[in-house]
Amino acid sequence: MAGRLRAPTGRYAGKSAAERQAERRRRFLDAALELFGGAPGYRATTVAALSEAAGLSTRQFYEVFRTLEDVLAALHLQVNDWAEEAVLTAFTAARDLPLEERVTAVFRAYAGNVTADPRRIRITFVEIIGVSPRLEEQRLARRSRWVDLICAEATAAAARGEAAPRDYRLAATAFIGGVNGLLHDWSAGWVEAALDEVVEELVRQLLGILRPQGWQPGGSRVA
């Protein structure tokens, strides 16, 4: 169907049209998390199957979304928003702690949120890959936000004398790629380690970037 159908207006069962639209959107996204993030996956899901799983009609689908790709795009953003919210909450709670404790708290929050539901990992690291140039641009844009976050915190740590002063963008980009790969492999059962061990390894790697060999707190270097 080329375009979206016109949404109904007025109140029904005590809810406005906008409220009903928002509820249907949530139901479609909940169903998509189940089908895209589990079986059969995004590529094998049809509009009819998604609508049935949501307990809605295909007509109602087209009142909310244009295509299944639009659903996947919205779901990918939602999963990333959940993880980002967990990380920012951890940053706020740990802002007065020493660097190593802050980094540990943040990665524990991120890893805990992302791995709490295997469907989220599949959406973020599997189903979104190779769908279209549009979704690839969205995926890279969201990854860039994580890079920006690490760069901002690293620069702030350097200003406090907790980390070496440098341009962290290249290192942060490489590190985020490693984080995604490790968490995906761990969730798939390819890494034999407890989640705490995975977090500890990520913390060691990031601290190694922030505090390279020979650097000491306060900004001095050992000759």
CSV table of C-alpha atoms in Angstrom, one decimal:
chain,number,residue,atom,x,y,z
A,1,MET,CA,0.0,0.0,0.0
A,2,ALA,CA,1.6,3.2,-1.2
A,3,GLY,CA,0.3,5.6,1.5
A,4,ARG,CA,-1.0,5.6,5.0
A,5,LEU,CA,-4.7,5.5,5.6
A,6,ARG,CA,-6.4,8.4,7.3
A,7,ALA,CA,-6.6,7.8,11.1
A,8,PRO,CA,-10.0,8.0,12.7
A,9,THR,CA,-10.9,11.1,14.7
A,10,GLY,CA,-13.1,11.8,17.7
A,11,ARG,CA,-13.4,10.0,21.1
A,12,TYR,CA,-14.3,6.3,21.5
A,13,ALA,CA,-14.4,4.3,24.8
A,14,GLY,CA,-13.2,7.3,26.6
A,15,LYS,CA,-10.0,7.7,24.5
A,16,SER,CA,-9.2,10.4,21.9
A,17,ALA,CA,-8.1,9.4,18.4
A,18,ALA,CA,-4.5,10.4,19.3
A,19,GLU,CA,-4.6,8.1,22.4
A,20,ARG,CA,-6.0,5.2,20.4
A,21,GLN,CA,-3.3,5.8,17.8
A,22,ALA,CA,-0.5,5.8,20.4
A,23,GLU,CA,-1.9,2.6,22.0
A,24,ARG,CA,-2.0,0.8,18.6
A,25,ARG,CA,1.5,2.0,17.8
A,26,ARG,CA,2.7,0.5,21.1
A,27,ARG,CA,0.9,-2.7,20.4
A,28,PHE,CA,2.5,-3.0,17.0
A,29,LEU,CA,6.0,-2.3,18.5
A,30,ASP,CA,5.5,-4.8,21.2
A,31,ALA,CA,4.5,-7.4,18.7
A,32,ALA,CA,7.5,-6.5,16.5
A,33,LEU,CA,9.8,-6.9,19.4
A,34,GLU,CA,8.5,-10.5,19.7
A,35,LEU,CA,8.5,-11.4,16.0
A,36,PHE,CA,11.5,-9.4,14.7
A,37,GLY,CA,13.6,-10.1,17.9
A,38,GLY,CA,12.6,-13.7,18.0
A,39,ALA,CA,11.0,-16.0,15.5
A,40,PRO,CA,10.6,-15.7,12.6
A,41,GLY,CA,12.7,-12.4,12.4
A,42,TYR,CA,12.1,-9.2,10.5
A,43,ARG,CA,12.6,-10.6,7.0
A,44,ALA,CA,10.2,-13.4,7.5
A,45,THR,CA,7.4,-11.4,9.1
A,46,THR,CA,4.4,-10.1,7.1
A,47,VAL,CA,2.1,-7.2,7.8
A,48,ALA,CA,-0.7,-9.7,8.4
A,49,ALA,CA,1.4,-11.7,10.9
A,50,LEU,CA,2.4,-8.6,12.8
A,51,SER,CA,-1.1,-7.3,12.9
A,52,GLU,CA,-2.4,-10.7,14.2
A,53,ALA,CA,0.3,-10.8,16.9
A,54,ALA,CA,-0.7,-7.2,17.9
A,55,GLY,CA,-4.4,-8.2,18.0
A,56,LEU,CA,-5.1,-5.5,15.4
A,57,SER,CA,-6.1,-5.4,11.7
A,58,THR,CA,-3.9,-4.7,8.7
A,59,ARG,CA,-6.1,-1.6,8.1
A,60,GLN,CA,-5.1,-0.4,11.6
A,61,PHE,CA,-1.4,-1.1,10.7
A,62,TYR,CA,-1.5,1.2,7.7
A,63,GLU,CA,-3.1,3.9,9.9
A,64,VAL,CA,0.0,3.9,12.0
A,65,PHE,CA,2.9,2.8,9.7
A,66,ARG,CA,3.6,2.7,6.0
A,67,THR,CA,5.8,-0.3,5.9
A,68,LEU,CA,7.4,-3.0,8.1
A,69,GLU,CA,10.7,-1.2,7.6
A,70,ASP,CA,9.1,1.8,9.4
A,71,VAL,CA,8.3,-0.5,12.3
A,72,LEU,CA,11.8,-1.9,12.5
A,73,ALA,CA,13.2,1.7,12.4
A,74,ALA,CA,11.0,2.7,15.3
A,75,LEU,CA,11.8,-0.4,17.3
A,76,HIS,CA,15.6,0.1,16.8
A,77,LEU,CA,15.3,3.6,18.1
A,78,GLN,CA,13.2,2.5,21.0
A,79,VAL,CA,15.7,-0.2,22.0
A,80,ASN,CA,18.6,2.3,21.8
A,81,ASP,CA,16.6,4.9,23.8
A,82,TRP,CA,16.1,2.3,26.6
A,83,ALA,CA,19.8,1.6,26.8
A,84,GLU,CA,20.7,5.3,26.6
A,85,GLU,CA,18.3,6.1,29.4
A,86,ALA,CA,19.9,3.4,31.6
A,87,VAL,CA,23.4,4.8,30.9
A,88,LEU,CA,22.5,8.4,31.6
A,89,THR,CA,20.9,7.4,34.8
A,90,ALA,CA,24.0,5.5,35.8
A,91,PHE,CA,26.2,8.5,34.9
A,92,THR,CA,24.1,10.7,37.1
A,93,ALA,CA,24.3,8.3,40.1
A,94,ALA,CA,28.0,7.7,39.7
A,95,ARG,CA,29.2,11.2,38.8
A,96,ASP,CA,31.1,11.8,42.1
A,97,LEU,CA,32.8,8.4,42.1
A,98,PRO,CA,36.4,7.8,41.0
A,99,LEU,CA,36.9,7.2,37.2
A,100,GLU,CA,37.2,3.4,37.4
A,101,GLU,CA,34.0,3.1,39.5
A,102,ARG,CA,32.1,5.5,37.2
A,103,VAL,CA,33.1,3.5,34.1
A,104,THR,CA,32.2,0.2,35.8
A,105,ALA,CA,28.7,1.5,36.9
A,106,VAL,CA,28.0,2.8,33.4
A,107,PHE,CA,29.0,-0.4,31.6
A,108,ARG,CA,27.1,-2.5,34.1
A,109,ALA,CA,24.0,-0.4,33.4
A,110,TYR,CA,24.5,-0.6,29.6
A,111,ALA,CA,25.2,-4.3,29.5
A,112,GLY,CA,22.5,-5.1,31.9
A,113,ASN,CA,19.9,-3.2,29.9
A,114,VAL,CA,20.9,-4.6,26.5
A,115,THR,CA,21.3,-8.2,27.6
A,116,ALA,CA,18.2,-8.3,29.8
A,117,ASP,CA,16.1,-9.2,26.8
A,118,PRO,CA,17.8,-11.2,24.0
A,119,ARG,CA,15.3,-9.8,21.5
A,120,ARG,CA,16.8,-6.3,22.0
A,121,ILE,CA,20.2,-7.6,21.1
A,122,ARG,CA,18.9,-9.2,17.9
A,123,ILE,CA,17.1,-6.0,16.9
A,124,THR,CA,20.2,-3.9,17.6
A,125,PHE,CA,23.0,-6.1,16.3
A,126,VAL,CA,21.3,-8.5,13.8
A,127,GLU,CA,18.0,-7.6,12.3
A,128,ILE,CA,18.9,-4.0,11.5
A,129,ILE,CA,22.0,-4.9,9.5
A,130,GLY,CA,21.7,-4.8,5.7
A,131,VAL,CA,18.1,-3.9,5.4
A,132,SER,CA,18.4,-0.7,3.5
A,133,PRO,CA,20.6,2.4,3.1
A,134,ARG,CA,18.1,4.3,5.2
A,135,LEU,CA,18.4,1.9,8.2
A,136,GLU,CA,22.1,1.7,7.8
A,137,GLU,CA,22.3,5.5,8.1
A,138,GLN,CA,20.1,5.3,11.2
A,139,ARG,CA,22.2,2.5,12.8
A,140,LEU,CA,25.4,4.5,12.2
A,141,ALA,CA,23.8,7.7,13.5
A,142,ARG,CA,22.8,6.0,16.8
A,143,ARG,CA,26.3,4.4,17.1
A,144,SER,CA,27.7,7.9,16.6
A,145,ARG,CA,25.7,9.1,19.6
A,146,TRP,CA,27.5,6.5,21.8
A,147,VAL,CA,30.8,7.6,20.4
A,148,ASP,CA,29.9,11.2,21.2
A,149,LEU,CA,29.0,10.2,24.8
A,150,ILE,CA,32.3,8.4,25.4
A,151,CYS,CA,34.3,11.3,23.8
A,152,ALA,CA,32.5,13.9,26.1
A,153,GLU,CA,33.1,11.9,29.2
A,154,ALA,CA,36.7,11.2,28.3
A,155,THR,CA,37.4,14.8,27.6
A,156,ALA,CA,35.8,15.8,30.9
A,157,ALA,CA,37.9,13.2,32.7
A,158,ALA,CA,41.0,14.5,31.1
A,159,ALA,CA,40.1,18.1,32.2
A,160,ARG,CA,40.0,16.7,35.8
A,161,GLY,CA,43.3,15.1,35.4
A,162,GLU,CA,41.8,11.6,35.5
A,163,ALA,CA,42.7,10.7,31.9
A,164,ALA,CA,45.2,11.5,29.2
A,165,PRO,CA,44.3,14.6,27.1
A,166,ARG,CA,43.8,13.6,23.5
A,167,ASP,CA,41.3,13.4,20.6
A,168,TYR,CA,39.3,10.3,21.6
A,169,ARG,CA,37.0,10.0,18.5
A,170,LEU,CA,38.9,7.3,16.6
A,171,ALA,CA,39.6,5.2,19.7
A,172,ALA,CA,36.0,5.6,20.9
A,173,THR,CA,34.7,4.5,17.5
A,174,ALA,CA,36.8,1.4,17.6
A,175,PHE,CA,35.9,0.7,21.2
A,176,ILE,CA,32.1,0.9,20.5
A,177,GLY,CA,32.5,-1.6,17.7
A,178,GLY,CA,34.3,-4.0,20.1
A,179,VAL,CA,31.5,-3.5,22.7
A,180,ASN,CA,28.8,-4.4,20.3
A,181,GLY,CA,30.7,-7.4,19.0
A,182,LEU,CA,31.5,-8.8,22.4
A,183,LEU,CA,28.0,-8.3,23.8
A,184,HIS,CA,26.5,-9.9,20.7
A,185,ASP,CA,28.8,-12.9,20.9
A,186,TRP,CA,28.2,-13.3,24.6
A,187,SER,CA,24.4,-13.2,24.1
A,188,ALA,CA,24.7,-15.8,21.3
A,189,GLY,CA,26.6,-18.1,23.6
A,190,TRP,CA,29.9,-17.8,21.8
A,191,VAL,CA,31.8,-16.4,24.8
A,192,GLU,CA,32.1,-18.5,27.9
A,193,ALA,CA,32.0,-15.9,30.6
A,194,ALA,CA,29.6,-14.4,33.1
A,195,LEU,CA,28.2,-11.0,32.3
A,196,ASP,CA,30.2,-9.4,35.1
A,197,GLU,CA,33.4,-10.8,33.5
A,198,VAL,CA,32.4,-9.2,30.2
A,199,VAL,CA,31.8,-5.9,31.9
A,200,GLU,CA,35.2,-6.1,33.7
A,201,GLU,CA,36.9,-6.7,30.4
A,202,LEU,CA,35.2,-3.7,28.8
A,203,VAL,CA,36.2,-1.6,31.7
A,204,ARG,CA,39.8,-2.7,31.5
A,205,GLN,CA,39.9,-1.9,27.7
A,206,LEU,CA,38.4,1.6,28.2
A,207,LEU,CA,40.7,2.4,31.1
A,208,GLY,CA,43.6,1.3,28.9
A,209,ILE,CA,42.5,3.9,26.3
A,210,LEU,CA,41.9,6.6,28.9
A,211,ARG,CA,45.1,5.9,30.8
A,212,PRO,CA,47.8,4.7,28.4
A,213,GLN,CA,51.0,3.1,29.6
A,214,GLY,CA,53.3,5.7,31.1
A,215,TRP,CA,50.5,8.2,32.0
A,216,GLN,CA,49.8,9.0,35.6
A,217,PRO,CA,46.8,10.8,37.3
A,218,GLY,CA,47.3,14.5,37.2
A,219,GLY,CA,48.6,14.4,33.6
A,220,SER,CA,52.2,13.5,34.1
A,221,ARG,CA,54.1,10.8,32.2
A,222,VAL,CA,56.7,8.4,33.4
A,223,ALA,CA,59.8,8.8,31.3
